[in-house]
PDB file of C-alpha atoms in Angstrom:
ATOM      1  CA  MET U1301       2.327  -2.690  14.690  1.00  0.00           C
ATOM      2  CA  ASP U1302      -1.314  -2.927  15.367  1.00  0.00           C
ATOM      3  CA  PHE U1303      -3.380  -0.359  13.382  1.00  0.00           C
ATOM      4  CA  SER U1304      -5.403   0.679  16.386  1.00  0.00           C
ATOM      5  CA  VAL U1305      -2.142   1.421  18.194  1.00  0.00           C
ATOM      6  CA  PHE U1306      -0.627   3.121  15.240  1.00  0.00           C
ATOM      7  CA  SER U1307      -3.808   5.360  14.818  1.00  0.00           C
ATOM      8  CA  ASP U1308      -3.397   6.329  18.403  1.00  0.00           C
ATOM      9  CA  ILE U1309       0.107   7.542  17.832  1.00  0.00           C
ATOM     10  CA  ALA U1310      -0.761   9.163  14.591  1.00  0.00           C
ATOM     11  CA  SER U1311      -3.489  11.274  16.261  1.00  0.00           C
ATOM     12  CA  LYS U1312      -0.806  12.715  18.573  1.00  0.00           C
ATOM     13  CA  LEU U1313       1.615  13.523  15.787  1.00  0.00           C
ATOM     14  CA  LYS U1314      -0.220  16.533  14.349  1.00  0.00           C
ATOM     15  CA  HIS U1315       0.422  18.311  17.546  1.00  0.00           C
ATOM     16  CA  LEU U1316       4.133  17.877  17.506  1.00  0.00           C
ATOM     17  CA  PRO U1317       6.672  20.152  15.555  1.00  0.00           C
ATOM     18  CA  LEU U1318       8.005  18.701  12.395  1.00  0.00           C
ATOM     19  CA  PRO U1319      11.646  17.971  12.220  1.00  0.00           C
ATOM     20  CA  GLY U1320      11.773  19.280   8.628  1.00  0.00           C
ATOM     21  CA  ILE U1321      14.758  19.586   6.479  1.00  0.00           C
ATOM     22  CA  ALA U1322      17.042  18.119   9.075  1.00  0.00           C
ATOM     23  CA  ALA U1323      15.172  14.892   9.163  1.00  0.00           C
ATOM     24  CA  GLN U1324      14.919  15.036   5.187  1.00  0.00           C
ATOM     25  CA  GLY U1325      18.700  15.456   5.082  1.00  0.00           C
ATOM     26  CA  LYS U1326      19.299  11.997   6.716  1.00  0.00           C
ATOM     27  CA  MET U1327      18.070  10.553   3.673  1.00  0.00           C
ATOM     28  CA  THR U1328      19.913  12.296   1.014  1.00  0.00           C
ATOM     29  CA  HIS U1329      23.531  12.787  -0.302  1.00  0.00           C
ATOM     30  CA  PRO U1330      25.524  15.173   1.791  1.00  0.00           C
ATOM     31  CA  LEU U1331      25.927  17.755  -0.976  1.00  0.00           C
ATOM     32  CA  ARG U1332      22.220  17.735  -1.555  1.00  0.00           C
ATOM     33  CA  TYR U1333      21.578  18.355   2.051  1.00  0.00           C
ATOM     34  CA  GLN U1334      23.815  21.298   1.989  1.00  0.00           C
ATOM     35  CA  GLN U1335      22.097  22.693  -0.903  1.00  0.00           C
ATOM     36  CA  MET U1336      18.633  22.191   0.747  1.00  0.00           C
ATOM     37  CA  ILE U1337      19.853  24.216   3.858  1.00  0.00           C
ATOM     38  CA  ARG U1338      21.302  26.989   1.519  1.00  0.00           C
ATOM     39  CA  GLU U1339      18.633  27.367  -1.189  1.00  0.00           C
ATOM     40  CA  ASN U1340      15.184  28.590  -1.230  1.00  0.00           C
ATOM     41  CA  PRO U1341      13.367  26.321  -3.797  1.00  0.00           C
ATOM     42  CA  ASP U1342      11.115  29.397  -4.664  1.00  0.00           C
ATOM     43  CA  GLN U1343      13.947  30.803  -6.605  1.00  0.00           C
ATOM     44  CA  TYR U1344      13.435  28.061  -9.183  1.00  0.00           C
ATOM     45  CA  SER U1345       9.593  28.695  -9.746  1.00  0.00           C
ATOM     46  CA  PRO U1346       8.962  25.055  -8.903  1.00  0.00           C
ATOM     47  CA  LYS U1347       5.760  23.432 -10.057  1.00  0.00           C
ATOM     48  CA  HIS U1348       3.763  22.204  -6.999  1.00  0.00           C
ATOM     49  CA  ALA U1349       2.872  18.661  -6.346  1.00  0.00           C
ATOM     50  CA  ALA U1350       1.347  16.731  -3.357  1.00  0.00           C
ATOM     51  CA  VAL U1351       1.528  13.048  -2.242  1.00  0.00           C
ATOM     52  CA  LEU U1352      -0.121  10.925   0.334  1.00  0.00           C
ATOM     53  CA  ALA U1353       1.595   8.666   2.862  1.00  0.00           C
ATOM     54  CA  LEU U1354      -1.277   6.394   3.392  1.00  0.00           C
ATOM     55  CA  PHE U1355      -1.310   4.085   6.269  1.00  0.00           C
ATOM     56  CA  TYR U1356      -3.864   1.181   6.433  1.00  0.00           C
ATOM     57  CA  PRO U1357      -4.428  -2.147   8.148  1.00  0.00           C
ATOM     58  CA  ASP U1358      -3.885  -5.637   6.384  1.00  0.00           C
ATOM     59  CA  GLN U1359      -6.306  -8.333   6.934  1.00  0.00           C
ATOM     60  CA  ASN U1360      -4.534  -9.148  10.387  1.00  0.00           C
ATOM     61  CA  ASN U1361      -4.944  -5.493  11.415  1.00  0.00           C
ATOM     62  CA  HIS U1362      -1.008  -4.830  10.971  1.00  0.00           C
ATOM     63  CA  THR U1363      -0.185  -1.341   9.912  1.00  0.00           C
ATOM     64  CA  HIS U1364       1.168  -0.915   6.169  1.00  0.00           C
ATOM     65  CA  LEU U1365       2.157   2.039   4.230  1.00  0.00           C
ATOM     66  CA  LEU U1366       1.078   2.085   0.707  1.00  0.00           C
ATOM     67  CA  LEU U1367       3.926   2.939  -1.790  1.00  0.00           C
ATOM     68  CA  ILE U1368       3.730   2.599  -5.641  1.00  0.00           C
ATOM     69  CA  LYS U1369       6.071   1.982  -8.477  1.00  0.00           C
ATOM     70  CA  ARG U1370       5.478   4.648 -11.172  1.00  0.00           C
ATOM     71  CA  ALA U1371       4.501   3.196 -14.642  1.00  0.00           C
ATOM     72  CA  VAL U1372       7.312   3.434 -17.068  1.00  0.00           C
ATOM     73  CA  ASP U1373       6.409   6.447 -19.470  1.00  0.00           C
ATOM     74  CA  GLY U1374       9.534   8.328 -20.211  1.00  0.00           C
ATOM     75  CA  GLN U1375       8.962  11.006 -17.696  1.00  0.00           C
ATOM     76  CA  THR U1376      11.402  12.267 -15.075  1.00  0.00           C
ATOM     77  CA  HIS U1377      10.088  10.011 -12.231  1.00  0.00           C
ATOM     78  CA  SER U1378       9.143   7.085 -14.464  1.00  0.00           C
ATOM     79  CA  GLY U1379       9.469   3.646 -12.807  1.00  0.00           C
ATOM     80  CA  GLN U1380      10.348   5.109  -9.357  1.00  0.00           C
ATOM     81  CA  ILE U1381       9.098   4.109  -5.979  1.00  0.00           C
ATOM     82  CA  ALA U1382       6.718   6.827  -4.596  1.00  0.00           C
ATOM     83  CA  PHE U1383       3.872   7.683  -2.588  1.00  0.00           C
ATOM     84  CA  PRO U1384       0.608   8.336  -4.439  1.00  0.00           C
ATOM     85  CA  GLY U1385       0.290  11.862  -5.647  1.00  0.00           C
ATOM     86  CA  GLY U1386       1.125  14.191  -8.262  1.00  0.00           C
ATOM     87  CA  ARG U1387       0.970  17.628  -9.872  1.00  0.00           C
ATOM     88  CA  ARG U1388      -1.270  20.258  -8.564  1.00  0.00           C
ATOM     89  CA  GLU U1389      -4.107  21.317 -11.092  1.00  0.00           C
ATOM     90  CA  LEU U1390      -6.085  24.333 -11.552  1.00  0.00           C
ATOM     91  CA  CYS U1391      -9.066  22.398 -10.161  1.00  0.00           C
ATOM     92  CA  ASP U1392      -7.229  21.887  -6.838  1.00  0.00           C
ATOM     93  CA  PRO U1393      -8.082  24.509  -4.321  1.00  0.00           C
ATOM     94  CA  ASP U1394      -5.047  23.521  -2.005  1.00  0.00           C
ATOM     95  CA  HIS U1395      -2.338  21.008  -1.773  1.00  0.00           C
ATOM     96  CA  LEU U1396      -4.238  18.504   0.373  1.00  0.00           C
ATOM     97  CA  SER U1397      -6.954  18.480  -2.399  1.00  0.00           C
ATOM     98  CA  THR U1398      -4.101  17.603  -4.946  1.00  0.00           C
ATOM     99  CA  ALA U1399      -2.953  14.800  -2.774  1.00  0.00           C
ATOM    100  CA  LEU U1400      -6.408  13.277  -2.295  1.00  0.00           C
ATOM    101  CA  ARG U1401      -7.465  13.553  -6.027  1.00  0.00           C
ATOM    102  CA  GLU U1402      -4.268  11.986  -7.193  1.00  0.00           C
ATOM    103  CA  ALA U1403      -4.462   9.162  -4.771  1.00  0.00           C
ATOM    104  CA  ARG U1404      -8.085   8.564  -5.751  1.00  0.00           C
ATOM    105  CA  GLU U1405      -6.997   8.576  -9.491  1.00  0.00           C
ATOM    106  CA  GLU U1406      -3.940   6.262  -8.963  1.00  0.00           C
ATOM    107  CA  VAL U1407      -4.862   3.744  -6.301  1.00  0.00           C
ATOM    108  CA  GLY U1408      -8.750   4.047  -5.953  1.00  0.00           C
ATOM    109  CA  ILE U1409      -9.173   5.346  -2.615  1.00  0.00           C
ATOM    110  CA  GLN U1410     -12.228   7.065  -1.044  1.00  0.00           C
ATOM    111  CA  PRO U1411     -10.805  10.297   0.069  1.00  0.00           C
ATOM    112  CA  GLU U1412     -13.682  11.063   2.310  1.00  0.00           C
ATOM    113  CA  LEU U1413     -12.677   7.767   4.386  1.00  0.00           C
ATOM    114  CA  ILE U1414      -9.078   9.154   5.341  1.00  0.00           C
ATOM    115  CA  ARG U1415      -8.606  10.207   8.909  1.00  0.00           C
ATOM    116  CA  GLU U1416      -5.870  12.104  10.969  1.00  0.00           C
ATOM    117  CA  ILE U1417      -4.604  13.854   7.959  1.00  0.00           C
ATOM    118  CA  THR U1418      -1.391  15.711   8.928  1.00  0.00           C
ATOM    119  CA  PRO U1419       0.598  17.820   6.567  1.00  0.00           C
ATOM    120  CA  LEU U1420       4.474  17.148   6.637  1.00  0.00           C
ATOM    121  CA  THR U1421       7.448  19.113   5.627  1.00  0.00           C
ATOM    122  CA  PRO U1422       7.401  19.970   1.890  1.00  0.00           C
ATOM    123  CA  LEU U1423      10.461  18.806  -0.167  1.00  0.00           C
ATOM    124  CA  TYR U1424      12.117  20.339  -3.356  1.00  0.00           C
ATOM    125  CA  ILE U1425      12.904  17.574  -6.202  1.00  0.00           C
ATOM    126  CA  PRO U1426      15.562  19.378  -8.265  1.00  0.00           C
ATOM    127  CA  PRO U1427      15.361  16.967 -11.229  1.00  0.00           C
ATOM    128  CA  SER U1428      11.677  17.659 -12.146  1.00  0.00           C
ATOM    129  CA  ASN U1429      11.643  21.179 -10.462  1.00  0.00           C
ATOM    130  CA  HIS U1430       8.785  20.145  -8.310  1.00  0.00           C
ATOM    131  CA  LEU U1431       8.124  21.329  -4.553  1.00  0.00           C
ATOM    132  CA  VAL U1432       6.212  18.472  -3.194  1.00  0.00           C
ATOM    133  CA  TYR U1433       3.858  18.805  -0.376  1.00  0.00           C
ATOM    134  CA  PRO U1434       3.380  15.502   1.557  1.00  0.00           C
ATOM    135  CA  PHE U1435       0.517  14.540   3.936  1.00  0.00           C
ATOM    136  CA  MET U1436       0.097  11.457   6.191  1.00  0.00           C
ATOM    137  CA  GLY U1437      -3.338   9.913   6.580  1.00  0.00           C
ATOM    138  CA  LEU U1438      -5.065   6.810   7.992  1.00  0.00           C
ATOM    139  CA  TYR U1439      -7.248   4.680   5.704  1.00  0.00           C
ATOM    140  CA  PRO U1440      -9.536   1.908   7.127  1.00  0.00           C
ATOM    141  CA  HIS U1441      -9.447  -0.328   4.078  1.00  0.00           C
ATOM    142  CA  ASN U1442      -6.817  -2.607   2.385  1.00  0.00           C
ATOM    143  CA  GLN U1443      -8.407  -2.785  -1.122  1.00  0.00           C
ATOM    144  CA  PHE U1444      -6.829  -0.565  -3.628  1.00  0.00           C
ATOM    145  CA  VAL U1445      -7.453  -0.425  -7.535  1.00  0.00           C
ATOM    146  CA  LYS U1446      -4.373   0.768  -9.466  1.00  0.00           C
ATOM    147  CA  ASP U1447      -4.591   2.855 -12.610  1.00  0.00           C
ATOM    148  CA  ALA U1448      -2.362   0.920 -14.864  1.00  0.00           C
ATOM    149  CA  ARG U1449      -1.570   3.947 -17.020  1.00  0.00           C
ATOM    150  CA  GLU U1450       0.172   5.815 -14.176  1.00  0.00           C
ATOM    151  CA  VAL U1451       0.922   2.827 -11.504  1.00  0.00           C
ATOM    152  CA  GLU U1452       2.918  -0.399 -12.417  1.00  0.00           C
ATOM    153  CA  GLU U1453       2.717  -1.965  -8.926  1.00  0.00           C
ATOM    154  CA  LEU U1454       1.174  -1.344  -5.573  1.00  0.00           C
ATOM    155  CA  ILE U1455       3.894  -1.855  -2.650  1.00  0.00           C
ATOM    156  CA  PRO U1456       2.429  -2.607   0.694  1.00  0.00           C
ATOM    157  CA  TRP U1457       5.133  -1.886   3.280  1.00  0.00           C
ATOM    158  CA  SER U1458       4.902  -3.179   6.865  1.00  0.00           C
ATOM    159  CA  THR U1459       5.544  -0.515   9.637  1.00  0.00           C
ATOM    160  CA  GLU U1460       7.697  -3.375  11.163  1.00  0.00           C
ATOM    161  CA  THR U1461      10.248  -3.189   8.431  1.00  0.00           C
ATOM    162  CA  PHE U1462      10.855   0.630   8.506  1.00  0.00           C
ATOM    163  CA  ILE U1463       9.775   1.882  11.694  1.00  0.00           C
ATOM    164  CA  GLU U1464      10.279  -0.883  14.388  1.00  0.00           C
ATOM    165  CA  PHE U1465      13.318  -2.659  12.656  1.00  0.00           C
ATOM    166  CA  PRO U1466      14.478  -0.045  10.073  1.00  0.00           C
ATOM    167  CA  LYS U1467      17.094  -1.418   7.466  1.00  0.00           C
ATOM    168  CA  TYR U1468      18.925   0.903   5.339  1.00  0.00           C
ATOM    169  CA  THR U1469      20.694   0.263   2.173  1.00  0.00           C
ATOM    170  CA  GLU U1470      22.934   2.444   0.007  1.00  0.00           C
ATOM    171  CA  HIS U1471      21.316   3.607  -3.526  1.00  0.00           C
ATOM    172  CA  VAL U1472      23.300   4.881  -6.276  1.00  0.00           C
ATOM    173  CA  VAL U1473      21.813   7.219  -8.827  1.00  0.00           C
ATOM    174  CA  THR U1474      23.374   8.672 -12.027  1.00  0.00           C
ATOM    175  CA  THR U1475      22.481  12.231 -12.611  1.00  0.00           C
ATOM    176  CA  ASP U1476      21.536  13.710 -15.977  1.00  0.00           C
ATOM    177  CA  THR U1477      25.120  15.013 -16.130  1.00  0.00           C
ATOM    178  CA  GLY U1478      26.662  11.445 -15.504  1.00  0.00           C
ATOM    179  CA  ILE U1479      27.636  12.138 -11.876  1.00  0.00           C
ATOM    180  CA  LYS U1480      27.123   9.113  -9.577  1.00  0.00           C
ATOM    181  CA  LEU U1481      25.599   9.909  -6.369  1.00  0.00           C
ATOM    182  CA  SER U1482      25.281   7.317  -3.323  1.00  0.00           C
ATOM    183  CA  PHE U1483      22.615   7.952  -0.639  1.00  0.00           C
ATOM    184  CA  PRO U1484      20.915   6.191   2.056  1.00  0.00           C
ATOM    185  CA  ALA U1485      17.497   4.393   1.119  1.00  0.00           C
ATOM    186  CA  PHE U1486      14.918   1.951   2.529  1.00  0.00           C
ATOM    187  CA  ASP U1487      14.548  -1.419   0.913  1.00  0.00           C
ATOM    188  CA  ALA U1488      10.808  -1.972   0.412  1.00  0.00           C
ATOM    189  CA  HIS U1489      10.707  -5.557  -0.776  1.00  0.00           C
ATOM    190  CA  GLY U1490      13.791  -5.331  -3.092  1.00  0.00           C
ATOM    191  CA  GLN U1491      12.551  -1.911  -4.147  1.00  0.00           C
ATOM    192  CA  THR U1492      14.522   1.503  -3.119  1.00  0.00           C
TER     193      THR U1492
END
């Protein structure tokens, strides 16, 4: 999708109601979805984090979403595919500041150049006890600099592969207790 067309669509999104947990539930295991509906994550005193779903044009002005593969460091989300972002620090006045700071640190963006920033529905992540606040933004450049301590790989993901022609795959995860769970996932260049 052409970046100018996508930008026009994105400018209208912030005025629409968010689909929330119902949309998140489509991409999780049915038991996890039931838990999402029943439980308030505040009961777990979660740590707060924020991420940035950053859309940008490639050299042909086609829209891409920037994903990262986290560096393997032994942490809970080590080696996982993610949006740039991380834990809220005391220096962050709000969740958006966290998302922008972390994206600057991890992939070298210039936060002041991001347009059409739209907050999305927060998501509780049980394995690390984080309540994640996602934001969507548009970035005019396609040059990024990864911090090798935090990011193993930058993954440009064309909107054609997940918006225009979405392909789902099944992904199996083994929990800390040894239970295998299967849930839908997107395939981003062989990464899920």
